[in-house]
Amino acid sequence: MNYDVIVIGGGPSGLMAAIGAAEGGAKVLLLDKGDKLGRKLAISGGGRCNVTNRLPVDEIVKHIPGNGRFLYSAFSVFNNEDIIRFFEKLGVQLKEEDHGRMFPVSDKAQSVVDALLRRLQELRVHIRVNTPVKTVEYENGQTSAVILQNGEVLPTKHVVIAVGGKSVPHTGSTGDGYAWAEKAGHTITELFPTEVPITSNEPFIRDRILQGLALRGAALSVVDPKGKIVKTHMMDMLFTHFGISGPAALRCSQYVIKTMKKFKTNTVHVRIDALPAQKEEPLFQEIVKQIKDEPKKGLKNVLKGYAPERYLLFLLEKNDIDASQAAGQTANDKIRAFVQDLKGFTFTVNGTQPLEKAFVTGGGVSVKEIHPKEMASKLMKGLYFCGEILDIHGYTGGYNITAALVTGRIAGTTAAQNV
Ligand SMILES: Cc1cc2nc3c(=O)[nH]c(=O)nc-3n(C[C@H](O)[C@H](O)[C@H](O)COP(=O)(O)OP(=O)(O)OC[C@H]3O[C@@H](n4cnc5c(N)ncnc54)[C@H](O)[C@@H]3O)c2cc1C
């Protein structure tokens, strides 16, 4: 049987593309090399699937530092609010959590996957799992067929490539699509891990002094070798046995990589402001006054509440201050140095965990070669791209699945319109 549209990849972008194409009246085949569809989707958001985000579109774009602006045209056709309505129509109620993050009320990512699969069934989309695609064929500037790994040739004039990036390859995202895009003449911008924990070889990390400690609402900055702040993110962060993780660290990770590359160095500095709401000098004065008011009180107790105890003790020890001494015995210059660290503890990091461990792949098919309102290739007729294979990457917070669903929807509908 010949299909109008073949979608390769059953992640959020491919599932949505297949639905969009079938709703547009096309005869659709969806191929995936895994035994199940939506494997990454099913483990996303810690198994709860942060399916989209409710912030206004301008904010969504700001939270997609990798070519978010390219999505403006797409969002004018199908956006985050449309995603919410789409899932509610499929019977998946969503709820809003902090920072606009939307999750299924069931707290189960599988309910999102199942709803998409039910819709595919209703639309009679043909699905073949355990079917790895080898390549896409082109003839005279037109997409002509999909070739399977087993040699089978599936002729078609419209192919949606939705095979994802290279992160977490056990879910099936092994970067197979880049070669097919290059074969059609597309440029693949350099791939790099984003939304990935940052690594450090500092003795306090190696010795696991702060392992497991979370700092809530800290401001984490990446600092370039000239001492200039490259980027700051104010969110929670976590010390681990290899470095730092948590939302602030994940968001800063791409700037660590970019800064190291720009300055051709193997290390870069990060700075933690544990109390971003307070300015340094008033904070210092406030602590000095408290010490003056209660000089006999233990220093540790005076400082209680400014930061988690483990962090306070770490910074006091770093500054050679005995935490158990009476507060009044502490010299002002020591307190000043301690406050400076509370506001800007700076240490060296040496990169990030690898692409395979990243939540998202940075880089991919250059968006300059894609029609932004159609997700169609500017170079090859009948070829469409969507999802993480594109050079689009967002922060964690539902932005990547949003980008995948929106670009998938548009790729599928355009393909059907062009049949
Ligand atoms: C642990 C984790 C949690 C995440 N949580 C969130 C979250 O809560 N919110 C959010 O917005 N983003 C999250 N992300 C990111 C998000 O899941 C991805 O950006 C998104 O899944 C990308 O969708 P995609 O459709 O482009 O590709 P993928 O989901 O990677 O799907 C690609 C599909 O293509 C198939 N495929 C690959 N090669 C072939 C081939 N040769 N032949 C046939 N099929 C092939 C694969 O088997 C796979 O099913 C998370 C990522 C990870 C790793």
Tab-separated table of C-alpha atoms and ligand atoms in Angstrom, residues 8-15 31-41 43-52 103 128 131-135 149 162-168 171-177 180 356-361 386-390 395-405 407, ligand 1:
chain	number	residue	atom	x	y	z
A	8	ILE	CA	9.362	8.522	11.023
A	9	GLY	CA	9.563	8.560	14.824
A	10	GLY	CA	6.862	8.099	17.433
A	11	GLY	CA	7.901	10.677	20.011
A	12	PRO	CA	5.664	13.659	20.821
A	13	SER	CA	6.537	15.396	17.537
A	14	GLY	CA	5.932	12.327	15.358
A	15	LEU	CA	2.733	11.306	17.149
A	31	LEU	CA	7.168	4.152	11.823
A	32	ASP	CA	9.224	3.665	14.966
A	33	LYS	CA	12.219	1.478	15.588
A	34	GLY	CA	11.292	0.748	19.185
A	35	ASP	CA	8.725	-1.727	20.439
A	36	LYS	CA	6.616	1.079	21.914
A	37	LEU	CA	5.686	4.598	20.869
A	38	GLY	CA	6.414	7.627	23.046
A	39	ARG	CA	9.130	6.061	25.170
A	40	LYS	CA	10.832	9.321	26.074
A	41	LEU	CA	7.459	10.983	26.560
A	43	ILE	CA	9.513	8.987	31.232
A	44	SER	CA	9.373	12.757	30.802
A	45	GLY	CA	8.803	15.080	33.728
A	46	GLY	CA	9.909	12.413	36.202
A	47	GLY	CA	7.185	10.100	34.839
A	48	ARG	CA	4.539	12.832	35.127
A	49	CYS	CA	5.142	14.561	31.736
A	50	ASN	CA	5.414	18.309	31.892
A	51	VAL	CA	3.438	18.462	28.671
A	52	THR	CA	3.442	22.229	28.126
A	103	PHE	CA	0.980	18.277	33.956
A	128	ARG	CA	4.635	-0.131	12.527
A	131	THR	CA	10.701	-0.913	12.233
A	132	PRO	CA	13.992	0.963	12.054
A	133	VAL	CA	14.335	3.264	9.094
A	134	LYS	CA	17.659	3.140	7.262
A	135	THR	CA	17.314	6.229	5.098
A	149	GLN	CA	16.729	-1.305	7.754
A	162	ALA	CA	10.598	13.204	13.735
A	163	VAL	CA	13.367	10.999	15.118
A	164	GLY	CA	14.488	13.321	17.916
A	165	GLY	CA	18.032	14.182	18.973
A	166	LYS	CA	20.785	12.115	20.551
A	167	SER	CA	19.983	12.352	24.250
A	168	VAL	CA	19.068	9.318	26.352
A	171	THR	CA	14.571	5.645	24.378
A	172	GLY	CA	15.373	5.336	20.655
A	173	SER	CA	16.750	8.836	20.058
A	174	THR	CA	20.091	7.917	18.520
A	175	GLY	CA	20.528	10.747	16.041
A	176	ASP	CA	19.690	8.664	12.938
A	177	GLY	CA	17.908	11.529	11.182
A	180	TRP	CA	19.006	11.811	6.122
A	356	GLU	CA	23.670	10.945	26.176
A	357	LYS	CA	22.788	12.057	29.717
A	358	ALA	CA	21.342	15.432	28.736
A	359	PHE	CA	17.623	16.100	28.862
A	360	VAL	CA	17.873	17.797	25.493
A	361	THR	CA	20.149	17.903	22.436
A	386	CYS	CA	9.744	18.485	13.641
A	387	GLY	CA	10.798	18.060	17.258
A	388	GLU	CA	14.244	17.797	18.742
A	389	ILE	CA	16.011	16.967	15.477
A	390	LEU	CA	15.619	20.666	14.676
A	395	TYR	CA	14.859	24.988	29.190
A	396	THR	CA	13.189	22.330	31.304
A	397	GLY	CA	9.661	23.369	32.221
A	398	GLY	CA	7.581	21.872	29.404
A	399	TYR	CA	9.176	23.949	26.650
A	400	ASN	CA	10.717	21.071	24.711
A	401	ILE	CA	7.593	18.964	24.496
A	402	THR	CA	5.723	22.148	23.564
A	403	ALA	CA	8.173	22.753	20.708
A	404	ALA	CA	7.879	19.097	19.643
A	405	LEU	CA	4.060	19.077	19.673
A	407	THR	CA	6.272	21.703	15.174
B	1	LIG	C1	14.332	12.022	31.116
B	1	LIG	C2	13.742	13.126	30.285
B	1	LIG	C3	12.685	13.862	30.776
B	1	LIG	C4	12.146	14.914	30.033
B	1	LIG	N1	11.094	15.611	30.535
B	1	LIG	C5	10.540	16.613	29.788
B	1	LIG	C6	9.386	17.287	30.244
B	1	LIG	O1	8.787	16.952	31.276
B	1	LIG	N2	8.918	18.324	29.490
B	1	LIG	C7	9.503	18.694	28.305
B	1	LIG	O2	9.041	19.637	27.669
B	1	LIG	N3	10.556	18.017	27.817
B	1	LIG	C8	11.081	16.991	28.526
B	1	LIG	N4	12.145	16.291	28.024
B	1	LIG	C9	12.566	16.551	26.622
B	1	LIG	C10	11.529	15.922	25.646
B	1	LIG	O3	11.142	14.664	26.126
B	1	LIG	C11	12.075	15.814	24.243
B	1	LIG	O4	12.501	17.095	23.822
B	1	LIG	C12	11.025	15.261	23.289
B	1	LIG	O5	10.682	13.944	23.632
B	1	LIG	C13	11.499	15.294	21.844
B	1	LIG	O6	10.488	14.767	21.066
B	1	LIG	P1	10.752	14.192	19.616
B	1	LIG	O7	9.431	13.703	19.122
B	1	LIG	O8	11.462	15.182	18.800
B	1	LIG	O9	11.764	12.985	19.785
B	1	LIG	P2	11.803	11.691	20.751
B	1	LIG	O10	10.854	11.821	21.869
B	1	LIG	O11	13.226	11.510	21.046
B	1	LIG	O12	11.267	10.525	19.810
B	1	LIG	C14	11.990	10.089	18.685
B	1	LIG	C15	11.434	8.752	18.223
B	1	LIG	O13	12.022	8.410	16.970
B	1	LIG	C16	12.303	7.029	16.955
B	1	LIG	N5	13.405	6.771	16.024
B	1	LIG	C17	14.695	7.206	16.122
B	1	LIG	N6	15.422	6.760	15.092
B	1	LIG	C18	14.599	5.986	14.328
B	1	LIG	C19	14.768	5.232	13.149
B	1	LIG	N7	15.958	5.133	12.527
B	1	LIG	N8	13.718	4.574	12.636
B	1	LIG	C20	12.501	4.631	13.238
B	1	LIG	N9	12.282	5.327	14.384
B	1	LIG	C21	13.310	6.011	14.915
B	1	LIG	C22	12.677	6.697	18.390
B	1	LIG	O14	12.504	5.308	18.659
B	1	LIG	C23	11.742	7.598	19.168
B	1	LIG	O15	10.536	6.936	19.501
B	1	LIG	C24	12.689	15.236	28.743
B	1	LIG	C25	13.759	14.484	28.251
B	1	LIG	C26	14.291	13.438	29.000
B	1	LIG	C27	15.436	12.643	28.449
